[in-house]
PDB file of C-alpha atoms in Angstrom:
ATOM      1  CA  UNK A   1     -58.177  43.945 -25.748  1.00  0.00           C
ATOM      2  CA  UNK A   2     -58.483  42.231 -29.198  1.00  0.00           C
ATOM      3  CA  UNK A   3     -60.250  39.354 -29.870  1.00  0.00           C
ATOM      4  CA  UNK A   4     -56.920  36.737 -29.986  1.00  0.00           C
ATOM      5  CA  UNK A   5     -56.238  38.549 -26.495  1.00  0.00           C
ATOM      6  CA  UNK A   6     -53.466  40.981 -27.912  1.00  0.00           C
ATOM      7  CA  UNK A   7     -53.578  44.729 -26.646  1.00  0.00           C
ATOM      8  CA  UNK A   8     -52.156  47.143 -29.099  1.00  0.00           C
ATOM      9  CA  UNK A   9     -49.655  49.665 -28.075  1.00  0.00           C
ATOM     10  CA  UNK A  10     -48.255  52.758 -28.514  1.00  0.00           C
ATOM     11  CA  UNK A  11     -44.211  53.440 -29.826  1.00  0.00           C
ATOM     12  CA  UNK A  12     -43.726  53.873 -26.167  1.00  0.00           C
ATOM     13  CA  UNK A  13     -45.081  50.671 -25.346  1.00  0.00           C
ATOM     14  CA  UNK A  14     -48.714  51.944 -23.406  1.00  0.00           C
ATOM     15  CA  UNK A  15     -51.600  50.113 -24.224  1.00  0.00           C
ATOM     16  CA  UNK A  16     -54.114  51.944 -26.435  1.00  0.00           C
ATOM     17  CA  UNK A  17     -57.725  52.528 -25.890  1.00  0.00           C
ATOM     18  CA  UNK A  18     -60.193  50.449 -28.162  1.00  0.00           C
ATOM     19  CA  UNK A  19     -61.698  52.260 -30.587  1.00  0.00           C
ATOM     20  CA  UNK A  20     -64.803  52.093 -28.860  1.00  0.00           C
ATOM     21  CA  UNK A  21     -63.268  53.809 -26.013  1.00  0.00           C
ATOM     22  CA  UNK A  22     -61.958  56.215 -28.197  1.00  0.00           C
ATOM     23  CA  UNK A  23     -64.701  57.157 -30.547  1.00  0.00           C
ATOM     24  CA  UNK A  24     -66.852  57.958 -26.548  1.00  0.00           C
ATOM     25  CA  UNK A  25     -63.862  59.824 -25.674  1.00  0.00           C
ATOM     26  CA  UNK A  26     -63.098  61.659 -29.818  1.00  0.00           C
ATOM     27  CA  UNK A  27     -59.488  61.206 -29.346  1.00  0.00           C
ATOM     28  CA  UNK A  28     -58.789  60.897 -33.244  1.00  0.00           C
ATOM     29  CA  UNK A  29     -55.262  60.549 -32.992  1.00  0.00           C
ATOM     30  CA  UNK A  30     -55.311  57.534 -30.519  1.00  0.00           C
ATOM     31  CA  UNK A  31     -58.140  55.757 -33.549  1.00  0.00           C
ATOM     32  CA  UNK A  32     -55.370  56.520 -35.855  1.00  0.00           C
ATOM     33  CA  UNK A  33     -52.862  54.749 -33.832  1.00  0.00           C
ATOM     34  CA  UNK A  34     -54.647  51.804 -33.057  1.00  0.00           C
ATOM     35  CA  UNK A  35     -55.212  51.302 -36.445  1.00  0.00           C
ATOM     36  CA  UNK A  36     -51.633  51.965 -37.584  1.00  0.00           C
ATOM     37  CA  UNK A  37     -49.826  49.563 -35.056  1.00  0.00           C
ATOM     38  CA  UNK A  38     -51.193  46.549 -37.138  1.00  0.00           C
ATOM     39  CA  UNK A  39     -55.066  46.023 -36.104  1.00  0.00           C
ATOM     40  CA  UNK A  40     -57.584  45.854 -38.331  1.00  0.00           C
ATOM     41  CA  UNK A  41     -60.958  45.958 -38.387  1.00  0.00           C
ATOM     42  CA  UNK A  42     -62.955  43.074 -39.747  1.00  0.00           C
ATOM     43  CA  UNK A  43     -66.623  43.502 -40.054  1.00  0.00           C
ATOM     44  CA  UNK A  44     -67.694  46.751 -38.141  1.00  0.00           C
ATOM     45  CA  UNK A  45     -64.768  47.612 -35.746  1.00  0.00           C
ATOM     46  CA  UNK A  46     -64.119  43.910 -34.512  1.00  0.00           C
ATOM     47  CA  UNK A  47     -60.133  44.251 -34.479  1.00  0.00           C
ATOM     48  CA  UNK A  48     -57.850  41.342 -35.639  1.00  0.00           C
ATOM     49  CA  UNK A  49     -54.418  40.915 -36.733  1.00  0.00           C
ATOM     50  CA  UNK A  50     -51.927  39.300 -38.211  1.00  0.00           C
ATOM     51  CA  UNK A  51     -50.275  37.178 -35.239  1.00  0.00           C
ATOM     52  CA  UNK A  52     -54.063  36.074 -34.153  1.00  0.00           C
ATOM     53  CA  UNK A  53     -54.540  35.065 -38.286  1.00  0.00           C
ATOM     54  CA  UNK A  54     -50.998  33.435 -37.765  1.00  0.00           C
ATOM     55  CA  UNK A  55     -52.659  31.657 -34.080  1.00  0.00           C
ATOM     56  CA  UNK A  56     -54.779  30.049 -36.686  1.00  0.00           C
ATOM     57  CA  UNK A  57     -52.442  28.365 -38.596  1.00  0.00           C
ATOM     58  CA  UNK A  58     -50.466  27.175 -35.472  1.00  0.00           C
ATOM     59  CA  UNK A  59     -52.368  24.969 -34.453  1.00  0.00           C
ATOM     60  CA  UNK A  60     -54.071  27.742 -32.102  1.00  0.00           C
ATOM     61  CA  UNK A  61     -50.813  29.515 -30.101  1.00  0.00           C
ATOM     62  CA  UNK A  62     -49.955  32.525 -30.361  1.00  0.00           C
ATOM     63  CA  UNK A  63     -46.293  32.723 -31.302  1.00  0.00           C
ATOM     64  CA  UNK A  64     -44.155  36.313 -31.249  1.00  0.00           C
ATOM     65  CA  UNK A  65     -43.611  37.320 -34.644  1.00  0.00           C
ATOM     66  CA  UNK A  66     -39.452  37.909 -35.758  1.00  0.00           C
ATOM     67  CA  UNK A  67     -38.324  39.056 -38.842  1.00  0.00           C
ATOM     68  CA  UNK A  68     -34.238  37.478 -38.657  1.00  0.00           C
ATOM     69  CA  UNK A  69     -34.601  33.376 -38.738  1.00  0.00           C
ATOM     70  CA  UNK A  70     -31.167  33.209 -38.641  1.00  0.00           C
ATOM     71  CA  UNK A  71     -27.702  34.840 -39.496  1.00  0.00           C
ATOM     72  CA  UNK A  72     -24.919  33.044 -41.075  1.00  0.00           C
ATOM     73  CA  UNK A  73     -21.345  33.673 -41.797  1.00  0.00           C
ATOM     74  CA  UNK A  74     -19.315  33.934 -45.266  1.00  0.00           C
ATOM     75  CA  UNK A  75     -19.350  30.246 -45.025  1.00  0.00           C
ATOM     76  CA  UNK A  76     -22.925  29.497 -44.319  1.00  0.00           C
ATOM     77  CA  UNK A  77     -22.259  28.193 -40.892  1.00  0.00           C
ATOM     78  CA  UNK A  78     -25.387  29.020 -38.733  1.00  0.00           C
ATOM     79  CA  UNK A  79     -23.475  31.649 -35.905  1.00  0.00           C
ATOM     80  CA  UNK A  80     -27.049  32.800 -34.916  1.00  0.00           C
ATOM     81  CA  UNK A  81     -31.122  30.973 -34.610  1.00  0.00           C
ATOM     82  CA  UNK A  82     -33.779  32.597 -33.770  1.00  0.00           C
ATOM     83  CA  UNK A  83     -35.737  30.520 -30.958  1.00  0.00           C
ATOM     84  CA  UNK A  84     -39.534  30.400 -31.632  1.00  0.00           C
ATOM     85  CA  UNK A  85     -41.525  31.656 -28.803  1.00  0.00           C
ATOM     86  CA  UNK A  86     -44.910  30.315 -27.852  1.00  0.00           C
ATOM     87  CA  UNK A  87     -46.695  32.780 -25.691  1.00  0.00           C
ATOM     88  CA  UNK A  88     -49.966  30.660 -24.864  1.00  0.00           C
ATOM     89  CA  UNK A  89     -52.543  28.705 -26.549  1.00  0.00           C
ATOM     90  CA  UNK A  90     -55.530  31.451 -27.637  1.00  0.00           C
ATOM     91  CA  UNK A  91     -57.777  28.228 -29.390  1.00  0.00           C
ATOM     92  CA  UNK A  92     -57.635  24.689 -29.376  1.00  0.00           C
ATOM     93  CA  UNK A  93     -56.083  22.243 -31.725  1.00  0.00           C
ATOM     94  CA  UNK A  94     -58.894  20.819 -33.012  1.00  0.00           C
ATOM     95  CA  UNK A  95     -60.820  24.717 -33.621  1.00  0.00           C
ATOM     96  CA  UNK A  96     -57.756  25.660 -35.193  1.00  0.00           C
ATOM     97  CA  UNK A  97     -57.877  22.414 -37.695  1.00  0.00           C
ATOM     98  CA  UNK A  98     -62.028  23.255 -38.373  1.00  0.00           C
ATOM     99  CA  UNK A  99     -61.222  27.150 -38.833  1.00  0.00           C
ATOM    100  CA  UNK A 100     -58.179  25.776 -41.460  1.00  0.00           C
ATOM    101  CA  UNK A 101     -61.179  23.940 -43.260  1.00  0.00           C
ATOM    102  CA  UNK A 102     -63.577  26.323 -43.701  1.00  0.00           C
ATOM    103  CA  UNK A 103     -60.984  28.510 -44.905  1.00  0.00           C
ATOM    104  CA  UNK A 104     -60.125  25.951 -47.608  1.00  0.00           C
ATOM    105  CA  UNK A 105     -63.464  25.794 -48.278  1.00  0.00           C
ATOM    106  CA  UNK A 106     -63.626  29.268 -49.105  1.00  0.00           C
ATOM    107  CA  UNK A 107     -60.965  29.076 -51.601  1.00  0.00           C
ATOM    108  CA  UNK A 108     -61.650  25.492 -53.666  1.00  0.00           C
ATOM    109  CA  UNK A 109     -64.288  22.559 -51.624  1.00  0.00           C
ATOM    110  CA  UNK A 110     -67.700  21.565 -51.800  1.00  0.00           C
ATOM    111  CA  UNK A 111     -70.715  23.250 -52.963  1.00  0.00           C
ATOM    112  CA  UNK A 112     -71.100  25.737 -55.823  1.00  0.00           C
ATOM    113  CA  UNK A 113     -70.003  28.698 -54.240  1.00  0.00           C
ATOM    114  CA  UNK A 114     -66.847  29.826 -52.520  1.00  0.00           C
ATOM    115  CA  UNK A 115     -66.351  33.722 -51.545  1.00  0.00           C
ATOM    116  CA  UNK A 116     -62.550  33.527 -52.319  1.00  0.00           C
ATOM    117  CA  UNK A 117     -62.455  31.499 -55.327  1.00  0.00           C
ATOM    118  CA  UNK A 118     -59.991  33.984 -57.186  1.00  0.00           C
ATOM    119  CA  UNK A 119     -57.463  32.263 -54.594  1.00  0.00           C
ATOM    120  CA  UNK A 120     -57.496  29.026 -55.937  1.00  0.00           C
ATOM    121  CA  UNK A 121     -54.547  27.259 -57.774  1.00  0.00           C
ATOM    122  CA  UNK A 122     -54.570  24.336 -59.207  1.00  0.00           C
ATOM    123  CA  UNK A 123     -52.427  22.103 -56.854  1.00  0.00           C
ATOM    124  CA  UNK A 124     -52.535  24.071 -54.011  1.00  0.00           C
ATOM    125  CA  UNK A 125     -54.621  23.850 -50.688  1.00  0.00           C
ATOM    126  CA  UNK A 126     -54.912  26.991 -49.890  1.00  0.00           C
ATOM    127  CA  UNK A 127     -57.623  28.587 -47.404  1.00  0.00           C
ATOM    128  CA  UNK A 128     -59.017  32.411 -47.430  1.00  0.00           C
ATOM    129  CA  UNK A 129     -60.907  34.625 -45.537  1.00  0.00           C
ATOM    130  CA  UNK A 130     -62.160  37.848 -46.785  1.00  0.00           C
ATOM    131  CA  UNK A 131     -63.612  40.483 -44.649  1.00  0.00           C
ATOM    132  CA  UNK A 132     -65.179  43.790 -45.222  1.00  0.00           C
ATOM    133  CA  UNK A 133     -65.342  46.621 -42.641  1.00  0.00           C
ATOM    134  CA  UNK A 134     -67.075  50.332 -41.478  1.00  0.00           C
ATOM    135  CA  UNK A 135     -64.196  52.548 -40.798  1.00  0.00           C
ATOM    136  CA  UNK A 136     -66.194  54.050 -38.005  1.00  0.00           C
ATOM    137  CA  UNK A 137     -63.141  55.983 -36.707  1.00  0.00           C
ATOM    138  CA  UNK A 138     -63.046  58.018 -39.614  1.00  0.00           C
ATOM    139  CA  UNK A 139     -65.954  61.025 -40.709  1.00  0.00           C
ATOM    140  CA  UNK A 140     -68.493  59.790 -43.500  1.00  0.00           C
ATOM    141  CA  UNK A 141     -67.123  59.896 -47.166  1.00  0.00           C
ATOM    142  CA  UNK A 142     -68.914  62.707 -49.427  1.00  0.00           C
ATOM    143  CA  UNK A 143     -71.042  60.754 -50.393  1.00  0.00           C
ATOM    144  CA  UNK A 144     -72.589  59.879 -47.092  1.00  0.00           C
ATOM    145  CA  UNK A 145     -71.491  56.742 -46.655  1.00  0.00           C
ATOM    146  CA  UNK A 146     -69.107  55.005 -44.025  1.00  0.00           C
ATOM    147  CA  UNK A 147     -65.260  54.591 -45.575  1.00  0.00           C
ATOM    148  CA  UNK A 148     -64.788  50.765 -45.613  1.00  0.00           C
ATOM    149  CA  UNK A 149     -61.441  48.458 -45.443  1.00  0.00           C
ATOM    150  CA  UNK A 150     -61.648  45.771 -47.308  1.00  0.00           C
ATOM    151  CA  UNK A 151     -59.425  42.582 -46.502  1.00  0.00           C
ATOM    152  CA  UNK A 152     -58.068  38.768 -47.543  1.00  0.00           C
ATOM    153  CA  UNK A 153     -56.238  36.636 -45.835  1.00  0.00           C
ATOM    154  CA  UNK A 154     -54.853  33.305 -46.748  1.00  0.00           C
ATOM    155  CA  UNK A 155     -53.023  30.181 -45.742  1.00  0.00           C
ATOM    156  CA  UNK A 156     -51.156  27.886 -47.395  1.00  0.00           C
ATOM    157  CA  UNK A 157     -50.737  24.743 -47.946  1.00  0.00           C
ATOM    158  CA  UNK A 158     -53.382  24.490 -45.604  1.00  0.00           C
ATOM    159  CA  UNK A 159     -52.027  21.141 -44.628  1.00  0.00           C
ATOM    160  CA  UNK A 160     -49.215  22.463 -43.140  1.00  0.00           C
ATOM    161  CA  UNK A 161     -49.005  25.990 -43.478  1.00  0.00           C
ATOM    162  CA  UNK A 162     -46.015  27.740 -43.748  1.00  0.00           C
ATOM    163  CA  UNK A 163     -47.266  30.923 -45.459  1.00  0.00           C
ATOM    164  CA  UNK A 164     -49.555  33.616 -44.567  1.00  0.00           C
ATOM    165  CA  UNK A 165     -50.589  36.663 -46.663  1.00  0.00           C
ATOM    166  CA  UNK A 166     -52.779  39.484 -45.670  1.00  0.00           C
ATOM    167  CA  UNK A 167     -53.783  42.160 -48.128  1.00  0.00           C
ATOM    168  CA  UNK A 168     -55.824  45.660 -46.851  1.00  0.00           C
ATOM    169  CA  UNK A 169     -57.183  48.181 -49.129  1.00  0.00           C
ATOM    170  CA  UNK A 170     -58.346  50.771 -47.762  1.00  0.00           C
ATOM    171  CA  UNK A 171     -61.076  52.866 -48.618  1.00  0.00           C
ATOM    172  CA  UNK A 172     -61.124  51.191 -52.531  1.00  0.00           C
ATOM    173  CA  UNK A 173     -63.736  53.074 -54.649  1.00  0.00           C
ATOM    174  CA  UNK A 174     -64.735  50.151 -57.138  1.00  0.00           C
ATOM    175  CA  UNK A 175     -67.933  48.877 -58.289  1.00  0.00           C
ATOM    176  CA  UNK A 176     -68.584  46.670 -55.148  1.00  0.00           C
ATOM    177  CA  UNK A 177     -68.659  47.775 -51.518  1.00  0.00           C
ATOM    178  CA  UNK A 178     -67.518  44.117 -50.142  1.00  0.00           C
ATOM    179  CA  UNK A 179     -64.531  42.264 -50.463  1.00  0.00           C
ATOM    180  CA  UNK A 180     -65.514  38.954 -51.263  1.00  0.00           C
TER     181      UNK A 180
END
């Protein structure tokens, strides 16, 4: 189970191993499809998502994701809502309000240095988390060295947040080995 108490599963709906379970038992194609269904591995092979990013944001619950808001007609009368489902509170209020800080902090706040500073815009609150990870599921590069996703995600306005992105690169071969 991940962190934010999500399992991942399969197109048929099955759970999927861990990728710690997976890498004892070298069933590459189950890695591949853990990884694939939307988890991704911050640091070295701690998995996270979006919803659990998005359980941040709202005020700590865990809310099912939907795509369709709503569907109007050819006159813009609402003929369809989508209800917003709640499936339990994963961290408290007040956690989710100090996790929204630090990630501001990241971005634009005290001190000299911020890790994320190339999210800041003037006039925005906007918090960020970057992450950089060991793709241990996969074989060593040539050069002898683990492949590595690299990750930010942000919030905004942190205030009230309404917005979440979340970019992935995978395997980038750039001057740095870290995302932030």
């Amino acid at each position: 189970m991940s962190p934010g108490g999500l399992e991942p599963v399969d197109a048929a709906g099955e759970a999927l191993q861990s990728p710690e379970s997976q890498r004892q038992s070298g069933d590459h194609d189950q890695q591949r499809q853990y990884h694939a269904c939307g988890t991704v591995p911050h640091e070295q092979g701690i998995g996270a998502d979006a919803q659990e990013g998005a359980a941040i944001a709202n005020g700590g619950y865990l809310v099912t994701p939907y795509v369709v808001d709503s569907i109007s007609d050819k006159d813009g009368n609402i003929i369809s809502q989508t209800e917003t489902n709640i499936r339990r509170q994963v961290i408290s209020e007040e956690v989710s309000r100090q996790l929204l800080s630090m990630m501001e902090n990241n971005v634009h706040g005290a001190g000299n240095y911020h890790s994320c500073a190339n999210a800041y815009v003037a006039g925005y609150r906007i918090g960020g988390k970057s992450g950089t990870a060991e793709r241990t599921d996969r074989h060593l590069r040539g050069d002898g060295d683990y492949y590595k996703m690299m990750s930010f995600a942000a919030v905004l306005p942190i205030d009230d947040p309404e917005i979440e992105v979340f970019v992935l690169l995978d395997d980038p071969r750039w001057f740095k080995d870290y995302a932030s």
